[in-house]
Amino acid sequence: MRFISEQRFDDGVLEREFTLGEIPGILWTPGSAPVPLILLGHPGGLHKMYPRLVARARHCAAEGYAAATIELPGSGGRPRSAAAEEARADLRRALAAGEPVDDEIVDRLVLPLVERAVPEWRSALDALLSLPEIGGPVGYAGGVIAIGVRLAVVEPRISAALLFAGSFVPRTMFEEARQVTIPLQVLLQWDDEGNDRRLALDLFDAFGSREKTLHANLGGHTGVPQFEGDGGNRFFARHLK
Amino acid sequence: MRFISEQRFDDGVLEREFTLGEIPGILWTPGSAPVPLILLGHPGGLHKMYPRLVARARHCAAEGYAAATIELPGSGGRPRSAAAEEARADLRRALAAGEPVDDEIVDRLVLPLVERAVPEWRSALDALLSLPEIGGPVGYAGGVIAIGVRLAVVEPRISAALLFAGSFVPRTMFEEARQVTIPLQVLLQWDDEGNDRRLALDLFDAFGSREKTLHANLGGHTGVPQFEGDGGNRFFARHLK
């Protein structure tokens, strides 16, 4: 893990860009004392996502958490995969035509992404937990929900997850969802254009966790209300402190 | 409105039992300065419900709200209605037999209750708002959800409602739900034995409010997690302060 830039915000939060091999990432820390870590999931494209990510990170830091994120495979400046680009194009066509999205398209788009992204998140976690400013425990917050589900199943260092049900989920992930046992808070935008509400509710139903809470709010994909930021912090305060 | 007893708790909250004509009720106030009021809805039976009601009321008072509740028609010491008792018995039979509950039974049970209870809640509100310790605005919190829906439609002095989707809702109330425009937070127990989850989700979908949030938690009817008490206070803090 190599730090390549740093800046300190007026609230004292230190932002450092890093690379982990070919993977770019960003770490935000509230201070030098070891604190719990929240991994910020996102749909890919660190630069495009930066404004939302830094806002969430500083919100976390204000509550005494470090926050970190990495670029997804095939996003931002990272090498594209022809197959993924093709699947994405097929998805766009289906959505534009107002057609139902074939499971086969979702599988082609999401499953390879999960296969590649989850090991990268885990090696980022190895590197982050080796830093003196990061104490653990660790939470995962955000989309892509299929990545969050896989991480929750395979990564024992993740103690709680705040998942955004805002992206497509391969049917095969429902079996994995049943294996999730950590506390979950799931955000659902009730009128999310590109998201199947019924499927999201079925996924929530499938999770094996004994503590799981669904927060559904009126509005579209990007309309998550401000107050859910506090809701997320309170969820993590119950499980990471 | 006649106060018939009072006691002060060690946290300074004053509890006063009152009668409003033939209707018994309880008022909890945090102090003498005028504060917003939260009406505590419940399924009937003040004595049976008292432990849960007083806990919720003191939780409200700790956040600077007054709280009040009244006995429902046909509950506690109030005269029974033969028709309601018969409907209740039919409902119990259906549930015991694991049969689907006929809409007709729900209508016989809930509609007359709503018709009688809502005007009583409104006259209680008249009396409560005339007290110097009650300033308004006013929120409604709890079940019976059909009563909350009707109150939200007909009572302009109620600014926000926290509704517990834990009881049967006549189909005809869905049209009323579309007329609700105040901010709503709806609690749903995901595994509520006596409650139709799909119907509860359809009702949430039907509400006309521009701000509506669903909090669904794992567990049965009486398993609402402690932390939803704080969630409710934060909801009201956004809308009653």
Tab-separated table of C-alpha atoms in Angstrom:
chain	number	residue	atom	x	y	z
A	1	MET	CA	0.000	0.000	0.000
A	2	ARG	CA	1.590	3.266	-1.164
A	3	PHE	CA	0.247	6.684	-0.139
A	4	ILE	CA	0.532	9.068	-3.091
A	5	SER	CA	-1.129	12.249	-1.801
A	6	GLU	CA	-2.603	13.706	1.351
A	7	GLN	CA	-4.709	16.651	2.417
A	8	ARG	CA	-6.165	17.641	5.785
A	9	PHE	CA	-9.680	19.127	5.953
A	10	ASP	CA	-10.621	21.925	8.340
A	11	ASP	CA	-12.465	19.370	10.499
A	12	GLY	CA	-9.096	17.663	11.065
A	13	VAL	CA	-9.882	14.671	8.849
A	14	LEU	CA	-6.817	13.445	6.936
A	15	GLU	CA	-7.518	12.240	3.378
A	16	ARG	CA	-4.845	10.106	1.720
A	17	GLU	CA	-4.959	8.657	-1.771
A	18	PHE	CA	-3.141	5.353	-2.059
A	19	THR	CA	-2.420	2.588	-4.526
A	20	LEU	CA	-2.504	-1.092	-3.710
A	21	GLY	CA	-0.675	-2.625	-6.663
A	22	GLU	CA	-2.690	-1.328	-9.616
A	23	ILE	CA	-5.716	-0.444	-7.464
A	24	PRO	CA	-6.265	3.191	-6.496
A	25	GLY	CA	-7.999	3.967	-3.225
A	26	ILE	CA	-8.671	6.666	-0.644
A	27	LEU	CA	-8.364	6.546	3.148
A	28	TRP	CA	-9.913	9.068	5.526
A	29	THR	CA	-8.845	9.089	9.191
A	30	PRO	CA	-10.165	11.315	11.998
A	31	GLY	CA	-6.884	11.247	13.947
A	32	SER	CA	-3.934	9.077	14.888
A	33	ALA	CA	-5.586	6.987	17.626
A	34	PRO	CA	-6.730	3.542	16.398
A	35	VAL	CA	-10.414	3.644	15.402
A	36	PRO	CA	-12.925	1.277	13.762
A	37	LEU	CA	-12.960	1.228	9.960
A	38	ILE	CA	-15.863	1.554	7.552
A	39	LEU	CA	-15.317	0.337	3.983
A	40	LEU	CA	-17.281	2.537	1.573
A	41	GLY	CA	-18.742	0.522	-1.276
A	42	HIS	CA	-19.702	2.314	-4.519
A	43	PRO	CA	-20.646	1.448	-8.127
A	44	GLY	CA	-17.210	2.315	-9.520
A	45	GLY	CA	-15.561	5.481	-10.791
A	46	LEU	CA	-13.756	7.066	-7.828
A	47	HIS	CA	-13.560	10.492	-9.462
A	48	LYS	CA	-17.241	10.601	-10.400
A	49	MET	CA	-18.183	9.265	-6.945
A	50	TYR	CA	-15.708	11.426	-4.992
A	51	PRO	CA	-18.135	14.145	-3.832
A	52	ARG	CA	-20.558	11.594	-2.352
A	53	LEU	CA	-17.731	9.430	-0.956
A	54	VAL	CA	-15.909	12.280	0.781
A	55	ALA	CA	-19.176	13.494	2.316
A	56	ARG	CA	-19.892	9.996	3.676
A	57	ALA	CA	-16.279	9.594	4.844
A	58	ARG	CA	-16.263	12.885	6.768
A	59	HIS	CA	-19.647	11.952	8.258
A	60	CYS	CA	-18.040	8.681	9.448
A	61	ALA	CA	-14.933	10.499	10.713
A	62	ALA	CA	-17.082	12.911	12.709
A	63	GLU	CA	-18.360	9.863	14.619
A	64	GLY	CA	-14.859	8.511	15.202
A	65	TYR	CA	-14.529	6.055	12.330
A	66	ALA	CA	-11.878	5.785	9.654
A	67	ALA	CA	-13.300	5.261	6.152
A	68	ALA	CA	-11.705	3.798	3.054
A	69	THR	CA	-12.634	2.925	-0.489
A	70	ILE	CA	-10.968	1.421	-3.562
A	71	GLU	CA	-11.670	1.613	-7.274
A	72	LEU	CA	-13.620	-1.326	-8.718
A	73	PRO	CA	-12.152	-3.560	-11.427
A	74	GLY	CA	-12.984	-2.140	-14.862
A	75	SER	CA	-13.920	1.301	-13.490
A	76	GLY	CA	-12.197	4.681	-13.408
A	77	GLY	CA	-8.718	4.384	-14.878
A	78	ARG	CA	-8.579	0.593	-14.462
A	79	PRO	CA	-8.457	-1.722	-17.521
A	80	ARG	CA	-11.910	-2.437	-18.954
A	81	SER	CA	-13.190	-5.978	-19.450
A	82	ALA	CA	-14.796	-6.470	-22.884
A	83	ALA	CA	-17.318	-8.933	-21.446
A	84	ALA	CA	-18.351	-6.514	-18.686
A	85	GLU	CA	-18.688	-3.619	-21.145
A	86	GLU	CA	-20.880	-5.800	-23.376
A	87	ALA	CA	-23.073	-6.833	-20.432
A	88	ARG	CA	-23.371	-3.183	-19.375
A	89	ALA	CA	-24.423	-2.212	-22.904
A	90	ASP	CA	-27.033	-5.016	-22.982
A	91	LEU	CA	-28.344	-3.808	-19.609
A	92	ARG	CA	-28.610	-0.212	-20.860
A	93	ARG	CA	-30.447	-1.388	-23.973
A	94	ALA	CA	-32.941	-3.383	-21.897
A	95	LEU	CA	-33.556	-0.463	-19.509
A	96	ALA	CA	-33.841	2.056	-22.346
A	97	ALA	CA	-36.340	-0.222	-24.116
A	98	GLY	CA	-38.234	-0.581	-20.829
A	99	GLU	CA	-37.811	-4.357	-21.098
A	100	PRO	CA	-37.392	-6.629	-18.064
A	101	VAL	CA	-33.663	-7.285	-17.523
A	102	ASP	CA	-32.753	-10.929	-18.196
A	103	ASP	CA	-31.140	-12.751	-15.265
A	104	GLU	CA	-28.526	-13.813	-17.805
A	105	ILE	CA	-27.473	-10.170	-18.352
A	106	VAL	CA	-27.314	-9.531	-14.592
A	107	ASP	CA	-25.185	-12.665	-14.131
A	108	ARG	CA	-22.770	-11.611	-16.887
A	109	LEU	CA	-22.515	-8.112	-15.406
A	110	VAL	CA	-22.375	-8.756	-11.646
A	111	LEU	CA	-20.925	-12.223	-11.001
A	112	PRO	CA	-17.484	-11.580	-12.578
A	113	LEU	CA	-17.362	-8.202	-10.817
A	114	VAL	CA	-18.006	-9.866	-7.438
A	115	GLU	CA	-15.389	-12.546	-8.212
A	116	ARG	CA	-12.743	-9.913	-8.913
A	117	ALA	CA	-13.714	-7.149	-6.478
A	118	VAL	CA	-14.105	-9.166	-3.261
A	119	PRO	CA	-10.485	-10.435	-3.128
A	120	GLU	CA	-9.346	-6.868	-3.823
A	121	TRP	CA	-11.436	-5.503	-0.939
A	122	ARG	CA	-9.957	-8.218	1.283
A	123	SER	CA	-6.346	-7.357	0.410
A	124	ALA	CA	-7.165	-3.673	0.926
A	125	LEU	CA	-8.478	-4.706	4.358
A	126	ASP	CA	-5.183	-6.530	5.100
A	127	ALA	CA	-3.242	-3.376	4.265
A	128	LEU	CA	-5.598	-1.002	6.094
A	129	LEU	CA	-5.673	-3.072	9.291
A	130	SER	CA	-1.857	-3.021	9.376
A	131	LEU	CA	-1.936	0.783	9.847
A	132	PRO	CA	-1.617	2.037	13.450
A	133	GLU	CA	-4.538	4.488	12.958
A	134	ILE	CA	-6.931	1.616	12.177
A	135	GLY	CA	-8.085	-0.476	15.107
A	136	GLY	CA	-11.077	-2.361	13.869
A	137	PRO	CA	-13.781	-3.667	14.111
A	138	VAL	CA	-14.747	-3.198	10.472
A	139	GLY	CA	-18.031	-2.373	8.761
A	140	TYR	CA	-18.985	-2.301	5.071
A	141	ALA	CA	-21.308	0.451	3.853
A	142	GLY	CA	-22.862	1.018	0.438
A	143	GLY	CA	-23.373	-0.710	-2.870
A	144	VAL	CA	-22.661	-2.813	-4.921
A	145	ILE	CA	-24.954	-4.963	-2.759
A	146	ALA	CA	-23.801	-8.227	-4.365
A	147	ILE	CA	-20.215	-7.359	-3.335
A	148	GLY	CA	-21.424	-6.542	0.188
A	149	VAL	CA	-23.236	-9.877	0.419
A	150	ARG	CA	-20.190	-11.873	-0.711
A	151	LEU	CA	-17.903	-9.907	1.649
A	152	ALA	CA	-20.306	-10.472	4.547
A	153	VAL	CA	-20.151	-14.228	3.892
A	154	VAL	CA	-16.427	-14.717	3.250
A	155	GLU	CA	-14.746	-11.954	5.317
A	156	PRO	CA	-14.922	-12.694	9.071
A	157	ARG	CA	-13.295	-9.325	9.898
A	158	ILE	CA	-16.452	-7.487	8.757
A	159	SER	CA	-18.748	-7.189	11.800
A	160	ALA	CA	-21.720	-5.301	10.367
A	161	ALA	CA	-22.908	-4.112	6.973
A	162	LEU	CA	-25.066	-1.232	5.770
A	163	LEU	CA	-26.157	-2.315	2.301
A	164	PHE	CA	-27.740	-0.144	-0.389
A	165	ALA	CA	-30.259	-2.262	-2.310
A	166	GLY	CA	-29.790	-0.172	-5.420
A	167	SER	CA	-28.240	-2.557	-7.913
A	168	PHE	CA	-28.991	-5.824	-9.648
A	169	VAL	CA	-28.511	-9.055	-7.725
A	170	PRO	CA	-27.894	-12.394	-9.467
A	171	ARG	CA	-30.438	-15.037	-8.368
A	172	THR	CA	-27.549	-17.241	-7.249
A	173	MET	CA	-26.658	-14.667	-4.580
A	174	PHE	CA	-29.893	-15.422	-2.682
A	175	GLU	CA	-28.306	-18.633	-1.408
A	176	GLU	CA	-25.320	-16.615	-0.195
A	177	ALA	CA	-27.665	-14.100	1.447
A	178	ARG	CA	-29.034	-16.944	3.607
A	179	GLN	CA	-25.476	-17.530	4.871
A	180	VAL	CA	-25.070	-13.923	6.065
A	181	THR	CA	-25.247	-13.767	9.873
A	182	ILE	CA	-23.765	-10.343	10.760
A	183	PRO	CA	-26.084	-7.448	11.688
A	184	LEU	CA	-27.448	-5.718	8.579
A	185	GLN	CA	-29.138	-2.459	7.772
A	186	VAL	CA	-30.495	-2.384	4.226
A	187	LEU	CA	-31.385	0.868	2.454
A	188	LEU	CA	-34.035	0.675	-0.265
A	189	GLN	CA	-35.161	3.590	-2.419
A	190	TRP	CA	-38.837	2.791	-2.927
A	191	ASP	CA	-39.017	4.272	-6.441
A	192	ASP	CA	-35.546	3.314	-7.674
A	193	GLU	CA	-35.820	3.435	-11.480
A	194	GLY	CA	-33.242	0.753	-12.285
A	195	ASN	CA	-34.017	-1.513	-9.352
A	196	ASP	CA	-36.566	-4.290	-8.838
A	197	ARG	CA	-38.315	-3.518	-5.528
A	198	ARG	CA	-39.784	-6.999	-5.167
A	199	LEU	CA	-36.355	-8.563	-5.679
A	200	ALA	CA	-34.846	-6.226	-3.075
A	201	LEU	CA	-37.531	-7.194	-0.550
A	202	ASP	CA	-36.987	-10.896	-1.319
A	203	LEU	CA	-33.251	-10.412	-0.760
A	204	PHE	CA	-33.907	-8.712	2.593
A	205	ASP	CA	-36.142	-11.647	3.489
A	206	ALA	CA	-33.405	-14.110	2.514
A	207	PHE	CA	-30.661	-12.716	4.759
A	208	GLY	CA	-29.843	-15.121	7.601
A	209	SER	CA	-28.890	-12.369	10.073
A	210	ARG	CA	-30.723	-12.292	13.391
A	211	GLU	CA	-30.534	-8.507	13.426
A	212	LYS	CA	-31.601	-7.060	10.103
A	213	THR	CA	-33.391	-3.779	9.490
A	214	LEU	CA	-34.795	-2.428	6.232
A	215	HIS	CA	-35.008	1.338	5.763
A	216	ALA	CA	-37.160	2.095	2.734
A	217	ASN	CA	-37.545	5.729	1.716
A	218	LEU	CA	-39.637	7.411	-0.918
A	219	GLY	CA	-37.632	8.529	-3.928
A	220	GLY	CA	-35.331	7.409	-6.692
A	221	HIS	CA	-31.887	5.842	-6.814
A	222	THR	CA	-29.946	8.962	-5.797
A	223	GLY	CA	-32.621	10.302	-3.447
A	224	VAL	CA	-31.468	8.659	-0.196
A	225	PRO	CA	-32.486	11.172	2.505
A	226	GLN	CA	-29.766	13.031	4.440
A	227	PHE	CA	-31.020	11.579	7.731
A	228	GLU	CA	-30.052	8.049	6.647
A	229	GLY	CA	-26.423	9.134	7.069
A	230	ASP	CA	-27.086	9.503	10.790
A	231	GLY	CA	-29.102	6.283	10.712
A	232	GLY	CA	-26.047	4.514	9.345
A	233	ASN	CA	-23.765	5.955	12.005
A	234	ARG	CA	-26.157	4.854	14.742
A	235	PHE	CA	-26.285	1.349	13.247
A	236	PHE	CA	-22.479	1.139	13.282
A	237	ALA	CA	-22.314	2.684	16.763
A	238	ARG	CA	-24.338	-0.316	17.982
A	239	HIS	CA	-22.045	-2.849	16.323
A	240	LEU	CA	-18.545	-1.402	15.874
A	241	LYS	CA	-18.032	0.284	19.247
B	1	MET	CA	-61.188	16.746	31.029
B	2	ARG	CA	-60.856	15.817	34.714
B	3	PHE	CA	-57.560	14.780	36.302
B	4	ILE	CA	-58.189	11.976	38.800
B	5	SER	CA	-54.688	11.028	39.943
B	6	GLU	CA	-51.096	12.150	39.583
B	7	GLN	CA	-47.616	10.845	40.331
B	8	ARG	CA	-44.167	12.262	39.569
B	9	PHE	CA	-41.370	9.917	38.470
B	10	ASP	CA	-37.777	10.348	39.609
B	11	ASP	CA	-36.920	11.691	36.135
B	12	GLY	CA	-39.320	14.572	36.846
B	13	VAL	CA	-42.021	13.346	34.454
B	14	LEU	CA	-45.533	14.026	35.777
B	15	GLU	CA	-48.093	11.277	35.039
B	16	ARG	CA	-51.759	12.225	35.377
B	17	GLU	CA	-54.737	9.952	34.815
B	18	PHE	CA	-57.756	11.778	33.487
B	19	THR	CA	-61.266	11.157	32.279
B	20	LEU	CA	-62.837	12.834	29.296
B	21	GLY	CA	-66.518	12.127	29.776
B	22	GLU	CA	-66.589	8.327	29.994
B	23	ILE	CA	-63.151	7.938	28.409
B	24	PRO	CA	-60.155	7.244	30.656
B	25	GLY	CA	-56.744	8.512	29.608
B	26	ILE	CA	-53.224	9.262	30.780
B	27	LEU	CA	-51.065	12.341	30.221
B	28	TRP	CA	-47.312	12.501	30.757
B	29	THR	CA	-45.565	15.890	30.817
B	30	PRO	CA	-41.835	16.594	31.186
B	31	GLY	CA	-42.370	19.990	32.865
B	32	SER	CA	-44.578	23.057	32.909
B	33	ALA	CA	-43.210	24.800	29.791
B	34	PRO	CA	-45.371	24.256	26.680
B	35	VAL	CA	-43.996	21.340	24.623
B	36	PRO	CA	-45.068	19.375	21.535
B	37	LEU	CA	-47.459	16.475	22.119
B	38	ILE	CA	-47.261	12.881	20.965
B	39	LEU	CA	-50.480	10.849	21.005
B	40	LEU	CA	-49.704	7.224	21.867
B	41	GLY	CA	-51.890	4.817	19.915
B	42	HIS	CA	-52.373	1.272	21.231
B	43	PRO	CA	-54.649	-1.748	20.604
B	44	GLY	CA	-56.827	-1.095	23.656
B	45	GLY	CA	-56.649	-2.067	27.309
B	46	LEU	CA	-54.829	0.746	29.125
B	47	HIS	CA	-53.973	-1.420	32.128
B	48	LYS	CA	-52.564	-4.281	30.060
B	49	MET	CA	-50.681	-1.798	27.869
B	50	TYR	CA	-49.515	0.463	30.727
B	51	PRO	CA	-45.950	-0.886	31.083
B	52	ARG	CA	-45.228	-0.386	27.364
B	53	LEU	CA	-47.069	2.964	27.252
B	54	VAL	CA	-45.300	4.470	30.266
B	55	ALA	CA	-41.919	3.374	28.860
B	56	ARG	CA	-42.709	5.055	25.524
B	57	ALA	CA	-44.112	8.151	27.274
B	58	ARG	CA	-41.008	8.622	29.462
B	59	HIS	CA	-38.839	8.090	26.372
B	60	CYS	CA	-40.820	10.908	24.684
B	61	ALA	CA	-40.617	13.104	27.799
B	62	ALA	CA	-36.838	12.655	27.957
B	63	GLU	CA	-36.739	14.285	24.497
B	64	GLY	CA	-38.974	17.153	25.573
B	65	TYR	CA	-42.376	15.910	24.405
B	66	ALA	CA	-45.596	15.489	26.313
B	67	ALA	CA	-47.342	12.174	25.636
B	68	ALA	CA	-50.963	11.189	26.060
B	69	THR	CA	-53.204	8.230	25.422
B	70	ILE	CA	-56.869	7.305	25.862
B	71	GLU	CA	-58.728	4.018	26.213
B	72	LEU	CA	-60.286	2.700	23.012
B	73	PRO	CA	-64.056	2.169	22.702
B	74	GLY	CA	-64.955	-1.357	23.845
B	75	SER	CA	-61.622	-1.887	25.626
B	76	GLY	CA	-60.519	-1.863	29.264
B	77	GLY	CA	-63.429	-0.884	31.483
B	78	ARG	CA	-65.432	0.661	28.617
B	79	PRO	CA	-68.742	-0.878	27.458
B	80	ARG	CA	-68.245	-3.752	25.022
B	81	SER	CA	-69.940	-3.781	21.611
B	82	ALA	CA	-71.546	-7.140	20.815
B	83	ALA	CA	-70.740	-6.745	17.118
B	84	ALA	CA	-67.065	-6.006	17.828
B	85	GLU	CA	-66.781	-8.954	20.241
B	86	GLU	CA	-68.288	-11.234	17.589
B	87	ALA	CA	-65.890	-9.944	14.921
B	88	ARG	CA	-62.957	-10.427	17.335
B	89	ALA	CA	-64.075	-14.014	18.011
B	90	ASP	CA	-64.356	-14.721	14.263
B	91	LEU	CA	-60.860	-13.285	13.780
B	92	ARG	CA	-59.428	-15.480	16.553
B	93	ARG	CA	-61.124	-18.555	15.049
B	94	ALA	CA	-59.652	-17.796	11.609
B	95	LEU	CA	-56.158	-17.230	13.032
B	96	ALA	CA	-56.345	-20.323	15.265
B	97	ALA	CA	-57.441	-22.403	12.268
B	98	GLY	CA	-54.584	-20.883	10.240
B	99	GLU	CA	-57.159	-19.707	7.702
B	100	PRO	CA	-56.792	-16.468	5.706
B	101	VAL	CA	-58.781	-13.723	7.445
B	102	ASP	CA	-61.785	-12.598	5.354
B	103	ASP	CA	-61.852	-8.903	4.487
B	104	GLU	CA	-65.400	-8.988	5.751
B	105	ILE	CA	-64.206	-9.912	9.275
B	106	VAL	CA	-61.554	-7.156	9.207
B	107	ASP	CA	-64.169	-4.623	8.084
B	108	ARG	CA	-66.573	-5.648	10.873
B	109	LEU	CA	-63.763	-5.437	13.437
B	110	VAL	CA	-61.837	-2.321	12.390
B	111	LEU	CA	-64.189	0.078	10.557
B	112	PRO	CA	-66.615	0.656	13.466
B	113	LEU	CA	-63.621	1.039	15.805
B	114	VAL	CA	-62.122	3.727	13.555
B	115	GLU	CA	-65.516	5.452	13.290
B	116	ARG	CA	-65.827	5.666	17.079
B	117	ALA	CA	-62.187	6.103	18.144
B	118	VAL	CA	-61.142	8.922	15.809
B	119	PRO	CA	-63.670	11.506	17.073
B	120	GLU	CA	-62.662	10.561	20.638
B	121	TRP	CA	-58.973	11.109	19.856
B	122	ARG	CA	-59.913	14.476	18.333
B	123	SER	CA	-61.867	15.638	21.406
B	124	ALA	CA	-58.981	14.448	23.603
B	125	LEU	CA	-56.738	16.604	21.403
B	126	ASP	CA	-59.050	19.601	21.947
B	127	ALA	CA	-58.771	19.148	25.716
B	128	LEU	CA	-55.023	18.458	25.722
B	129	LEU	CA	-54.160	21.471	23.544
B	130	SER	CA	-56.086	23.717	25.960
B	131	LEU	CA	-53.567	22.875	28.711
B	132	PRO	CA	-50.751	25.417	29.257
B	133	GLU	CA	-48.104	22.636	29.372
B	134	ILE	CA	-49.006	21.515	25.819
B	135	GLY	CA	-47.775	23.724	23.008
B	136	GLY	CA	-48.058	21.620	19.901
B	137	PRO	CA	-47.237	20.635	17.182
B	138	VAL	CA	-48.753	17.178	17.559
B	139	GLY	CA	-47.625	13.730	16.415
B	140	TYR	CA	-49.390	10.362	16.509
B	141	ALA	CA	-47.363	7.260	17.363
B	142	GLY	CA	-48.366	3.607	17.412
B	143	GLY	CA	-51.156	1.320	16.330
B	144	VAL	CA	-54.048	0.812	15.549
B	145	ILE	CA	-52.709	1.785	12.104
B	146	ALA	CA	-56.225	2.228	10.633
B	147	ILE	CA	-56.929	4.797	13.357
B	148	GLY	CA	-53.617	6.526	12.604
B	149	VAL	CA	-54.452	6.672	8.898
B	150	ARG	CA	-57.906	8.173	9.485
B	151	LEU	CA	-56.501	10.683	12.015
B	152	ALA	CA	-53.744	11.685	9.575
B	153	VAL	CA	-56.392	12.394	6.934
B	154	VAL	CA	-59.040	14.209	9.007
B	155	GLU	CA	-57.048	15.908	11.806
B	156	PRO	CA	-55.007	18.871	10.490
B	157	ARG	CA	-53.407	19.429	13.913
B	158	ILE	CA	-51.402	16.183	13.529
B	159	SER	CA	-48.117	17.080	11.779
B	160	ALA	CA	-46.370	13.706	11.611
B	161	ALA	CA	-47.203	10.076	12.360
B	162	LEU	CA	-45.171	7.056	13.390
B	163	LEU	CA	-47.388	4.122	12.479
B	164	PHE	CA	-47.004	0.510	13.607
B	165	ALA	CA	-48.110	-1.757	10.736
B	166	GLY	CA	-49.100	-4.484	13.166
B	167	SER	CA	-52.862	-4.742	12.760
B	168	PHE	CA	-55.430	-5.490	10.109
B	169	VAL	CA	-56.330	-2.776	7.622
B	170	PRO	CA	-59.666	-2.734	5.771
B	171	ARG	CA	-59.178	-2.552	1.986
B	172	THR	CA	-61.258	0.624	1.926
B	173	MET	CA	-58.558	2.368	3.995
B	174	PHE	CA	-56.103	2.170	1.058
B	175	GLU	CA	-57.979	5.018	-0.612
B	176	GLU	CA	-57.628	7.059	2.586
B	177	ALA	CA	-53.923	6.184	2.741
B	178	ARG	CA	-53.480	7.896	-0.653
B	179	GLN	CA	-54.903	11.083	0.906
B	180	VAL	CA	-52.286	11.130	3.705
B	181	THR	CA	-49.724	13.878	3.056
B	182	ILE	CA	-47.972	14.355	6.430
B	183	PRO	CA	-44.501	12.842	7.007
B	184	LEU	CA	-44.751	9.179	8.002
B	185	GLN	CA	-42.478	6.612	9.562
B	186	VAL	CA	-43.944	3.109	9.374
B	187	LEU	CA	-42.721	0.266	11.584
B	188	LEU	CA	-43.142	-3.259	10.256
B	189	GLN	CA	-42.225	-6.425	12.143
B	190	TRP	CA	-41.075	-8.689	9.310
B	191	ASP	CA	-42.341	-11.906	10.932
B	192	ASP	CA	-45.487	-10.552	12.590
B	193	GLU	CA	-47.651	-13.637	13.155
B	194	GLY	CA	-51.066	-11.980	12.865
B	195	ASN	CA	-50.117	-9.487	10.167
B	196	ASP	CA	-50.053	-9.727	6.368
B	197	ARG	CA	-46.619	-8.448	5.290
B	198	ARG	CA	-47.609	-7.976	1.656
B	199	LEU	CA	-50.642	-5.904	2.704
B	200	ALA	CA	-48.463	-3.778	4.994
B	201	LEU	CA	-46.022	-3.111	2.132
B	202	ASP	CA	-48.912	-2.258	-0.199
B	203	LEU	CA	-50.247	0.164	2.410
B	204	PHE	CA	-46.825	1.834	2.711
B	205	ASP	CA	-46.768	2.106	-1.061
B	206	ALA	CA	-50.255	3.685	-1.067
B	207	PHE	CA	-49.475	6.559	1.333
B	208	GLY	CA	-49.516	9.902	-0.461
B	209	SER	CA	-46.881	11.500	1.797
B	210	ARG	CA	-43.800	12.941	0.126
B	211	GLU	CA	-41.691	11.921	3.122
B	212	LYS	CA	-42.388	8.335	4.131
B	213	THR	CA	-39.926	5.863	5.598
B	214	LEU	CA	-40.455	2.168	6.308
B	215	HIS	CA	-38.465	0.554	9.109
B	216	ALA	CA	-38.807	-3.212	8.862
B	217	ASN	CA	-37.150	-5.305	11.558
B	218	LEU	CA	-36.742	-9.025	11.977
B	219	GLY	CA	-39.026	-10.486	14.608
B	220	GLY	CA	-42.619	-10.940	15.676
B	221	HIS	CA	-45.404	-8.558	16.656
B	222	THR	CA	-44.004	-7.615	20.069
B	223	GLY	CA	-40.346	-7.784	18.998
B	224	VAL	CA	-39.855	-4.152	17.920
B	225	PRO	CA	-36.172	-3.442	18.732
B	226	GLN	CA	-35.311	-0.964	21.505
B	227	PHE	CA	-33.428	1.253	19.055
B	228	GLU	CA	-36.642	2.051	17.148
B	229	GLY	CA	-37.658	4.123	20.188
B	230	ASP	CA	-34.768	6.466	19.399
B	231	GLY	CA	-35.618	6.220	15.702
B	232	GLY	CA	-39.092	7.472	16.516
B	233	ASN	CA	-37.791	10.380	18.584
B	234	ARG	CA	-35.456	11.408	15.775
B	235	PHE	CA	-38.350	11.260	13.293
B	236	PHE	CA	-40.447	13.532	15.507
B	237	ALA	CA	-37.460	15.809	16.183
B	238	ARG	CA	-37.360	16.488	12.429
B	239	HIS	CA	-41.066	17.300	12.227
B	240	LEU	CA	-42.349	18.542	15.602
B	241	LYS	CA	-39.537	20.899	16.564
